[in-house]
Amino acid sequence: MKNYTHINDIDDINSWIKEAKALKKNPLKDIELGKNKTLGLLFFNSSLRTRLSTQKAALNLGMNPIVMNVSGDAWGIEFLDGTVMNGNTAEHIKEAAQVVSQYCDVIAVRAFPTLIEKDKDESELVLSSFVKYASVPIINMESATGHPLQGFTDAITISENATKKKPKVVLSWAPHIKALPHAVGNSFVQTMQKMDVEFVITNPEGYNLNPEITKDTPIYHNQKEALKDADFVYTKNWSSYDDYGKILKTDSDWMITNEKIGNAKFMHCLPVRRNLVVEDAVLDGENSLVIEQANNRTFAAQLVLKKILENG
Amino acid sequence: MKNYTHINDIDDINSWIKEAKALKKNPLKDIELGKNKTLGLLFFNSSLRTRLSTQKAALNLGMNPIVMNVSGDAWGIEFLDGTVMNGNTAEHIKEAAQVVSQYCDVIAVRAFPTLIEKDKDESELVLSSFVKYASVPIINMESATGHPLQGFTDAITISENATKKKPKVVLSWAPHIKALPHAVGNSFVQTMQKMDVEFVITNPEGYNLNPEITKDTPIYHNQKEALKDADFVYTKNWSSYDDYGKILKTDSDWMITNEKIGNAKFMHCLPVRRNLVVEDAVLDGENSLVIEQANNRTFAAQLVLKKILENG
Amino acid sequence: MKNYTHINDIDDINSWIKEAKALKKNPLKDIELGKNKTLGLLFFNSSLRTRLSTQKAALNLGMNPIVMNVSGDAWGIEFLDGTVMNGNTAEHIKEAAQVVSQYCDVIAVRAFPTLIEKDKDESELVLSSFVKYASVPIINMESATGHPLQGFTDAITISENATKKKPKVVLSWAPHIKALPHAVGNSFVQTMQKMDVEFVITNPEGYNLNPEITKDTPIYHNQKEALKDADFVYTKNWSSYDDYGKILKTDSDWMITNEKIGNAKFMHCLPVRRNLVVEDAVLDGENSLVIEQANNRTFAAQLVLKKILENG
């Protein structure tokens, strides 16, 4: 594996899950693998879990992480070709990506969508520019349309907590006051499609994710019906895809409650807004897996880095 | 010792001072103790000495420091229970503290007071929330009401520079143009109360620190009288405690000068505003201990980390 | 060598180039030299290459880099003596430099000019204050009037790519929309003056660099004439020196094109604004050395750090 930019970079989800679980049991066993190698973490957007867990993963492999908030620490980057750069951007991605490749053995990038220009977001301009111009492997720390480190994390967490062979997993939209990206939802859908689970999505009308991603996964507009007999309820808000980036609905009736999910395990990528997306009782209850999901972020990132280093 | 959040976490100040002096002589002797362990430094507020000295202390113990400016690098954290999070905060401390605990073996936190809401500040909402929800040890890098790393540092510095068995130590308020916290003053008072020194406080009327902290320590409103025969003069501005967070006095007549302190050693936690808090001649003179205080910050933090790691 | 603040700190440019090339071939050979030593990188201004390459250089020597954005992470620093600090600055450089020296074995500083107050800029207030007050070696990561890490990098790059004994090197001014510092231009001029090259400068009238720096280096106001038979074309914008900090000319006729430079190698310190300073075809062509220049930043910084550590 050269880059890890999409869930499809996982060749065999079950063997990856097995390998990640092994790392989790013995996180320091490959501490020599990344010795004297540098991971550059470039943030175009805010981050807490991704920032810390990816650094931790690098440290577990003996790597030196170097963190940079691109806009705050440096300056605006130009992504369009052929531009006369007489505006607000001071460096072109062609140079920036090649230059960072001189100092870092692996580059991890976080860059959110505009949620305004659908085509631009779907072209994954930032991520794909790094892939195109960097001379070292690229890791996606959440891009415009995907968050494959989170998707793989969720696969590990479901595998660890499943009590039956083919559990029912429900991805449920939840309300939010801000227009949020589709990245986590997309990668979760793509991950579940690779796993041996019964998987359904539920969201209000107008909130269907990109049909090229959901494919033949059943989508219910009736949340109650979808949640029936669920073993795992994965909750996440996203803005409308059809009416791109818009908030169509802010009613609290889609908020996840203990009454709704019963004995199902509750999952969320975090950060989560309490009592807006999900009620306190769920997060504070014994069926919440959110902290274990956060913990597994380290081992997802660590396996990805390990595979990249072994390939390098 | 699990956490270091308050001067009272020091069980025996004299033995701690002795241990810190030993570390200072041989700072790298425990370089294996923290190997492959991570210290998360979370800053809700600005920092120079604390930021650098705590990292240096961690490095001296072989730990990996990970620094994060919470607001700038991530997002607003919610500290109140039961809130419907439809405002500016994106993650609740319950999740944030538990999540960071997945990646860091020890968490150090800096969070200043509001200086507006006395009750909130005195509840130490941020620090105590980390203590409550994190699953790893917490170190206070200056909270709303205390700065115990500074207090312990000052104990070391006084011990190193005392020329008599029971020196006279004076904590003197000084003018400032901004409303400053009580944390350094409080922790210095609590530290001196544990040491074998003659300790008095001097400040203008209206500027007495919390009486539950000063207890029976003498407070003089006449600075000249208090400074008489002082061996150490510790200077610090703080805003009013009674008229909470207010500036009642900005006159320069409380500024520390060489004429006032004579041969006494001068101490300040820094940063210090020259010719407002203290005149140049004092800071540039041979009786200033401020740089040595800054140096001792490393060994105070290092001993705290060492005790936490040995306990862990 | 104690400090590296100016190109003149290089005692013998040819032996330095030779040593840097050796480091480049075997970057990890001195990995024990900086063990348990700390490099503090203090940024008063934005940085990408300098930030990453200097960290990488430190890591190659086994050092621990600690990065700090001074204004963002801490507070305003006062540089003037005798000031009553009742304004926006919270700490004086006298304390700040001495304090950072307690935690860092070497301090690297970036501080750009005002481009308004010529005298202040030429006094190198920030850099020289660190040199004056710090008790550890100081490295210039670009100051008001010089960028000697870049200058030395450029010497390495020219040496690597020269195909004749005494190549012709042209420093050509180029247009820009912002008023830029003279630092890179100055250090490049001073570096070329030390090397065995035929060196000329070309810039529009009104844009001559400081004559105390250019000395008897020929300056052409006719770009075409200057570029004739060039082996290396180093391009950089700077604001006027005579009409200090002003933009006198924004016309695109000084932009570098393939037509202008023919088979000469193209150099630029980066970041570069495409199609304003230089056309795409040059940067994307095979005669561009800009990425190799960026790569050499690591080894320039590494040799400087090595010499400082070996001296320490």
Short mmCIF file of N, CA, C and O in Angstrom, two decimals, chain A residues 131-224:
data_model
loop_
_atom_site.label_atom_id
_atom_site.label_comp_id
_atom_site.label_asym_id
_atom_site.label_seq_id
_atom_site.Cartn_x
_atom_site.Cartn_y
_atom_site.Cartn_z
N VAL A 131 -1.66 13.77 -3.16
CA VAL A 131 -1.34 12.47 -3.76
C VAL A 131 -0.58 12.67 -5.07
O VAL A 131 0.40 11.97 -5.35
N LYS A 132 -1.01 13.66 -5.83
CA LYS A 132 -0.43 13.88 -7.15
C LYS A 132 1.00 14.42 -7.06
O LYS A 132 1.89 13.99 -7.80
N TYR A 133 1.22 15.37 -6.15
CA TYR A 133 2.50 16.09 -6.18
C TYR A 133 3.50 15.63 -5.13
O TYR A 133 4.70 15.85 -5.30
N ALA A 134 3.04 15.02 -4.04
CA ALA A 134 4.00 14.59 -3.03
C ALA A 134 4.77 13.38 -3.55
O ALA A 134 4.27 12.61 -4.35
N SER A 135 5.98 13.23 -3.08
CA SER A 135 6.78 12.07 -3.48
C SER A 135 6.83 11.02 -2.37
O SER A 135 7.60 10.06 -2.46
N VAL A 136 6.01 11.20 -1.33
CA VAL A 136 5.95 10.23 -0.23
C VAL A 136 4.49 9.82 -0.02
O VAL A 136 3.58 10.47 -0.54
N PRO A 137 4.25 8.75 0.73
CA PRO A 137 2.87 8.29 0.95
C PRO A 137 2.01 9.34 1.67
O PRO A 137 2.50 10.09 2.51
N ILE A 138 0.72 9.33 1.32
CA ILE A 138 -0.26 10.27 1.88
C ILE A 138 -1.32 9.50 2.66
O ILE A 138 -1.84 8.49 2.19
N ILE A 139 -1.63 10.01 3.86
CA ILE A 139 -2.72 9.45 4.66
C ILE A 139 -3.82 10.49 4.79
O ILE A 139 -3.55 11.66 5.07
N ASN A 140 -5.04 10.06 4.60
CA ASN A 140 -6.22 10.91 4.71
C ASN A 140 -6.67 10.97 6.17
O ASN A 140 -7.11 9.98 6.74
N MET A 141 -6.56 12.15 6.78
CA MET A 141 -7.02 12.34 8.17
C MET A 141 -8.40 13.01 8.21
O MET A 141 -8.74 13.68 9.16
N GLU A 142 -9.16 12.81 7.20
CA GLU A 142 -10.51 13.32 6.89
C GLU A 142 -10.41 14.35 5.80
O GLU A 142 -9.88 15.43 5.97
N SER A 143 -11.00 13.96 4.71
CA SER A 143 -11.01 14.82 3.53
C SER A 143 -12.44 15.27 3.25
O SER A 143 -13.34 15.04 4.06
N ALA A 144 -12.63 15.89 2.11
CA ALA A 144 -13.95 16.42 1.76
C ALA A 144 -15.04 15.36 1.79
O ALA A 144 -16.15 15.61 2.26
N THR A 145 -14.72 14.16 1.33
CA THR A 145 -15.79 13.16 1.19
C THR A 145 -15.54 11.86 1.94
O THR A 145 -16.36 10.94 1.84
N GLY A 146 -14.43 11.75 2.66
CA GLY A 146 -14.20 10.49 3.37
C GLY A 146 -13.33 10.64 4.60
O GLY A 146 -12.55 11.58 4.73
N HIS A 147 -13.49 9.71 5.53
CA HIS A 147 -12.68 9.68 6.74
C HIS A 147 -12.31 8.22 7.01
O HIS A 147 -12.81 7.58 7.93
N PRO A 148 -11.42 7.68 6.16
CA PRO A 148 -11.17 6.24 6.21
C PRO A 148 -10.47 5.75 7.48
O PRO A 148 -10.58 4.56 7.80
N LEU A 149 -9.75 6.62 8.20
CA LEU A 149 -9.19 6.17 9.48
C LEU A 149 -10.33 5.92 10.46
O LEU A 149 -10.29 4.98 11.26
N GLN A 150 -11.36 6.77 10.40
CA GLN A 150 -12.53 6.57 11.27
C GLN A 150 -13.29 5.32 10.84
O GLN A 150 -13.70 4.51 11.68
N GLY A 151 -13.47 5.16 9.54
CA GLY A 151 -14.20 3.98 9.04
C GLY A 151 -13.55 2.68 9.50
O GLY A 151 -14.22 1.77 9.99
N PHE A 152 -12.23 2.62 9.37
CA PHE A 152 -11.53 1.40 9.78
C PHE A 152 -11.62 1.21 11.30
O PHE A 152 -11.84 0.09 11.78
N THR A 153 -11.51 2.32 12.04
CA THR A 153 -11.69 2.27 13.50
C THR A 153 -13.03 1.65 13.86
O THR A 153 -13.13 0.83 14.78
N ASP A 154 -14.07 2.07 13.15
CA ASP A 154 -15.41 1.60 13.46
C ASP A 154 -15.55 0.11 13.17
O ASP A 154 -16.24 -0.62 13.89
N ALA A 155 -14.86 -0.33 12.14
CA ALA A 155 -14.87 -1.76 11.82
C ALA A 155 -14.25 -2.56 12.97
O ALA A 155 -14.78 -3.60 13.39
N ILE A 156 -13.13 -2.05 13.49
CA ILE A 156 -12.48 -2.73 14.61
C ILE A 156 -13.42 -2.79 15.81
O ILE A 156 -13.60 -3.84 16.45
N THR A 157 -14.04 -1.66 16.11
CA THR A 157 -14.89 -1.55 17.30
C THR A 157 -16.11 -2.47 17.20
O THR A 157 -16.50 -3.12 18.17
N ILE A 158 -16.71 -2.52 16.01
CA ILE A 158 -17.85 -3.43 15.83
C ILE A 158 -17.41 -4.88 15.97
O ILE A 158 -18.06 -5.68 16.65
N SER A 159 -16.28 -5.17 15.38
CA SER A 159 -15.77 -6.55 15.48
C SER A 159 -15.52 -6.94 16.95
O SER A 159 -15.84 -8.06 17.37
N GLU A 160 -14.99 -6.02 17.72
CA GLU A 160 -14.69 -6.31 19.13
C GLU A 160 -15.96 -6.51 19.96
O GLU A 160 -15.93 -7.21 20.98
N ASN A 161 -17.04 -5.85 19.56
CA ASN A 161 -18.23 -5.82 20.42
C ASN A 161 -19.41 -6.63 19.89
O ASN A 161 -20.47 -6.63 20.50
N ALA A 162 -19.21 -7.28 18.77
CA ALA A 162 -20.31 -8.06 18.20
C ALA A 162 -20.54 -9.31 19.04
O ALA A 162 -19.60 -9.99 19.45
N THR A 163 -21.80 -9.61 19.29
CA THR A 163 -22.13 -10.81 20.07
C THR A 163 -22.82 -11.86 19.21
O THR A 163 -23.22 -12.90 19.68
N LYS A 164 -23.01 -11.51 17.96
CA LYS A 164 -23.56 -12.52 17.04
C LYS A 164 -22.78 -12.47 15.74
O LYS A 164 -22.03 -11.52 15.48
N LYS A 165 -22.96 -13.50 14.94
CA LYS A 165 -22.15 -13.63 13.73
C LYS A 165 -22.39 -12.50 12.72
O LYS A 165 -21.47 -11.96 12.15
N LYS A 166 -23.68 -12.17 12.53
CA LYS A 166 -24.01 -11.13 11.56
C LYS A 166 -24.90 -10.08 12.23
O LYS A 166 -26.13 -10.12 12.11
N PRO A 167 -24.29 -9.17 12.97
CA PRO A 167 -25.08 -8.19 13.72
C PRO A 167 -25.79 -7.21 12.79
O PRO A 167 -25.36 -6.99 11.65
N LYS A 168 -26.87 -6.62 13.31
CA LYS A 168 -27.54 -5.56 12.55
C LYS A 168 -26.96 -4.21 12.96
O LYS A 168 -26.96 -3.84 14.14
N VAL A 169 -26.47 -3.49 11.96
CA VAL A 169 -25.86 -2.17 12.18
C VAL A 169 -26.71 -1.11 11.50
O VAL A 169 -27.02 -1.25 10.32
N VAL A 170 -27.09 -0.08 12.27
CA VAL A 170 -27.89 1.00 11.70
C VAL A 170 -27.11 2.31 11.76
O VAL A 170 -26.60 2.68 12.82
N LEU A 171 -27.00 2.97 10.63
CA LEU A 171 -26.44 4.33 10.61
C LEU A 171 -27.60 5.29 10.64
O LEU A 171 -28.41 5.33 9.71
N SER A 172 -27.69 6.05 11.75
CA SER A 172 -28.82 6.98 11.86
C SER A 172 -28.36 8.43 11.85
O SER A 172 -27.54 8.85 12.66
N TRP A 173 -28.92 9.20 10.92
CA TRP A 173 -28.75 10.64 10.91
C TRP A 173 -29.28 11.21 12.22
O TRP A 173 -30.19 10.65 12.83
N ALA A 174 -28.71 12.33 12.68
CA ALA A 174 -29.21 13.01 13.88
C ALA A 174 -29.16 14.50 13.64
O ALA A 174 -28.40 14.98 12.80
N PRO A 175 -29.95 15.27 14.39
CA PRO A 175 -29.99 16.72 14.13
C PRO A 175 -28.73 17.45 14.62
O PRO A 175 -28.01 16.97 15.50
N HIS A 176 -28.47 18.61 14.07
CA HIS A 176 -27.32 19.43 14.42
C HIS A 176 -27.64 20.86 14.00
O HIS A 176 -28.48 21.08 13.14
N ILE A 177 -26.94 21.82 14.60
CA ILE A 177 -27.23 23.22 14.23
C ILE A 177 -26.30 23.73 13.14
O ILE A 177 -26.51 24.81 12.61
N LYS A 178 -25.24 22.97 12.87
CA LYS A 178 -24.32 23.41 11.83
C LYS A 178 -24.38 22.47 10.63
O LYS A 178 -24.71 21.30 10.77
N ALA A 179 -23.99 22.99 9.48
CA ALA A 179 -23.92 22.15 8.28
C ALA A 179 -22.64 21.33 8.36
O ALA A 179 -21.55 21.88 8.32
N LEU A 180 -22.79 20.02 8.49
CA LEU A 180 -21.62 19.16 8.66
C LEU A 180 -21.33 18.35 7.41
O LEU A 180 -22.22 18.07 6.61
N PRO A 181 -20.06 17.94 7.24
CA PRO A 181 -19.64 17.15 6.08
C PRO A 181 -20.25 15.75 6.06
O PRO A 181 -20.77 15.25 7.06
N HIS A 182 -20.12 15.10 4.90
CA HIS A 182 -20.62 13.74 4.70
C HIS A 182 -19.53 12.70 4.92
O HIS A 182 -19.79 11.49 4.83
N ALA A 183 -18.32 13.15 5.21
CA ALA A 183 -17.15 12.27 5.17
C ALA A 183 -17.30 11.05 6.09
O ALA A 183 -17.06 9.91 5.66
N VAL A 184 -17.68 11.28 7.34
CA VAL A 184 -17.77 10.16 8.28
C VAL A 184 -18.87 9.19 7.85
O VAL A 184 -18.68 7.97 7.84
N GLY A 185 -20.02 9.76 7.47
CA GLY A 185 -21.12 8.92 7.00
C GLY A 185 -20.70 8.08 5.80
O GLY A 185 -20.88 6.86 5.78
N ASN A 186 -20.08 8.73 4.82
CA ASN A 186 -19.65 8.01 3.62
C ASN A 186 -18.71 6.84 3.95
O ASN A 186 -18.88 5.72 3.48
N SER A 187 -17.69 7.12 4.75
CA SER A 187 -16.70 6.08 5.03
C SER A 187 -17.31 4.96 5.88
O SER A 187 -16.95 3.79 5.73
N PHE A 188 -18.25 5.31 6.76
CA PHE A 188 -18.89 4.26 7.54
C PHE A 188 -19.71 3.35 6.62
O PHE A 188 -19.66 2.12 6.74
N VAL A 189 -20.45 3.98 5.71
CA VAL A 189 -21.24 3.18 4.76
C VAL A 189 -20.33 2.24 3.97
O VAL A 189 -20.58 1.03 3.86
N GLN A 190 -19.24 2.78 3.45
CA GLN A 190 -18.34 1.97 2.63
C GLN A 190 -17.67 0.85 3.43
O GLN A 190 -17.39 -0.23 2.90
N THR A 191 -17.44 1.13 4.72
CA THR A 191 -16.84 0.10 5.57
C THR A 191 -17.84 -1.02 5.85
O THR A 191 -17.51 -2.21 5.75
N MET A 192 -19.05 -0.63 6.19
CA MET A 192 -20.06 -1.65 6.51
C MET A 192 -20.36 -2.52 5.29
O MET A 192 -20.63 -3.72 5.43
N GLN A 193 -20.30 -1.90 4.11
CA GLN A 193 -20.56 -2.68 2.88
C GLN A 193 -19.51 -3.77 2.67
O GLN A 193 -19.75 -4.73 1.95
N LYS A 194 -18.35 -3.60 3.31
CA LYS A 194 -17.29 -4.61 3.18
C LYS A 194 -17.40 -5.69 4.26
O LYS A 194 -16.69 -6.70 4.19
N MET A 195 -18.23 -5.44 5.29
CA MET A 195 -18.25 -6.36 6.42
C MET A 195 -19.47 -7.28 6.37
O MET A 195 -20.46 -6.98 5.70
N ASP A 196 -19.39 -8.35 7.11
CA ASP A 196 -20.48 -9.32 7.15
C ASP A 196 -21.50 -8.90 8.21
O ASP A 196 -21.60 -9.50 9.28
N VAL A 197 -22.21 -7.80 7.90
CA VAL A 197 -23.23 -7.29 8.82
C VAL A 197 -24.52 -7.03 8.04
O VAL A 197 -24.50 -6.92 6.81
N GLU A 198 -25.63 -6.94 8.77
CA GLU A 198 -26.88 -6.48 8.16
C GLU A 198 -26.90 -4.98 8.34
O GLU A 198 -26.99 -4.49 9.47
N PHE A 199 -26.78 -4.24 7.26
CA PHE A 199 -26.56 -2.80 7.38
C PHE A 199 -27.68 -2.00 6.73
O PHE A 199 -28.03 -2.23 5.58
N VAL A 200 -28.25 -1.08 7.50
CA VAL A 200 -29.24 -0.15 6.95
C VAL A 200 -28.92 1.27 7.39
O VAL A 200 -28.24 1.50 8.38
N ILE A 201 -29.43 2.21 6.60
CA ILE A 201 -29.26 3.64 6.90
C ILE A 201 -30.63 4.22 7.16
O ILE A 201 -31.61 3.83 6.51
N THR A 202 -30.70 5.17 8.10
CA THR A 202 -31.96 5.89 8.27
C THR A 202 -31.68 7.38 8.39
O THR A 202 -30.78 7.81 9.11
N ASN A 203 -32.42 8.14 7.60
CA ASN A 203 -32.29 9.61 7.63
C ASN A 203 -33.58 10.23 7.13
O ASN A 203 -34.34 9.56 6.42
N PRO A 204 -33.81 11.49 7.45
CA PRO A 204 -35.03 12.14 6.94
C PRO A 204 -34.96 12.26 5.42
O PRO A 204 -33.87 12.22 4.83
N GLU A 205 -36.10 12.47 4.82
CA GLU A 205 -36.13 12.74 3.38
C GLU A 205 -35.30 13.97 3.07
O GLU A 205 -35.28 14.92 3.84
N GLY A 206 -34.59 13.93 1.97
CA GLY A 206 -33.73 15.05 1.58
C GLY A 206 -32.32 14.91 2.11
O GLY A 206 -31.44 15.68 1.76
N TYR A 207 -32.12 13.90 2.97
CA TYR A 207 -30.80 13.72 3.59
C TYR A 207 -30.08 12.46 3.12
O TYR A 207 -29.10 12.05 3.73
N ASN A 208 -30.58 11.83 2.05
CA ASN A 208 -29.86 10.67 1.53
C ASN A 208 -28.42 11.04 1.17
O ASN A 208 -28.18 12.08 0.58
N LEU A 209 -27.50 10.18 1.55
CA LEU A 209 -26.10 10.37 1.15
C LEU A 209 -25.98 10.11 -0.35
O LEU A 209 -26.92 9.61 -0.99
N ASN A 210 -24.81 10.42 -0.88
CA ASN A 210 -24.53 10.21 -2.31
C ASN A 210 -24.89 8.77 -2.73
O ASN A 210 -24.35 7.81 -2.19
N PRO A 211 -25.83 8.61 -3.67
CA PRO A 211 -26.26 7.26 -4.06
C PRO A 211 -25.14 6.41 -4.66
O PRO A 211 -25.22 5.18 -4.61
N GLU A 212 -24.12 7.04 -5.17
CA GLU A 212 -22.99 6.26 -5.68
C GLU A 212 -22.22 5.60 -4.54
O GLU A 212 -21.44 4.67 -4.75
N ILE A 213 -22.42 6.13 -3.33
CA ILE A 213 -21.80 5.51 -2.17
C ILE A 213 -22.75 4.54 -1.48
O ILE A 213 -22.39 3.42 -1.13
N THR A 214 -24.00 4.96 -1.27
CA THR A 214 -24.94 4.08 -0.55
C THR A 214 -25.32 2.86 -1.40
O THR A 214 -25.65 1.81 -0.88
N LYS A 215 -25.26 3.01 -2.73
CA LYS A 215 -25.57 1.89 -3.64
C LYS A 215 -26.87 1.18 -3.25
O LYS A 215 -27.91 1.83 -3.11
N ASP A 216 -26.82 -0.12 -2.98
CA ASP A 216 -28.07 -0.83 -2.68
C ASP A 216 -28.28 -1.01 -1.17
O ASP A 216 -29.10 -1.83 -0.76
N THR A 217 -27.58 -0.27 -0.36
CA THR A 217 -27.86 -0.30 1.08
C THR A 217 -29.24 0.30 1.33
O THR A 217 -29.55 1.39 0.84
N PRO A 218 -30.10 -0.43 2.08
CA PRO A 218 -31.45 0.09 2.33
C PRO A 218 -31.43 1.40 3.11
O PRO A 218 -30.68 1.54 4.07
N ILE A 219 -32.25 2.36 2.69
CA ILE A 219 -32.38 3.64 3.40
C ILE A 219 -33.82 3.79 3.86
O ILE A 219 -34.75 3.73 3.06
N TYR A 220 -33.98 3.96 5.17
CA TYR A 220 -35.32 4.16 5.74
C TYR A 220 -35.49 5.62 6.13
O TYR A 220 -34.60 6.20 6.74
N HIS A 221 -36.65 6.18 5.81
CA HIS A 221 -36.94 7.53 6.30
C HIS A 221 -37.70 7.44 7.63
O HIS A 221 -37.95 8.46 8.26
N ASN A 222 -38.05 6.23 8.02
CA ASN A 222 -38.70 6.00 9.31
C ASN A 222 -37.64 5.45 10.28
O ASN A 222 -37.22 4.30 10.18
N GLN A 223 -37.20 6.31 11.18
CA GLN A 223 -36.09 5.94 12.07
C GLN A 223 -36.46 4.73 12.94
O GLN A 223 -35.65 3.82 13.13
N LYS A 224 -37.68 4.74 13.46
CA LYS A 224 -38.12 3.69 14.37
C LYS A 224 -38.05 2.32 13.71
O LYS A 224 -37.54 1.35 14.29
#
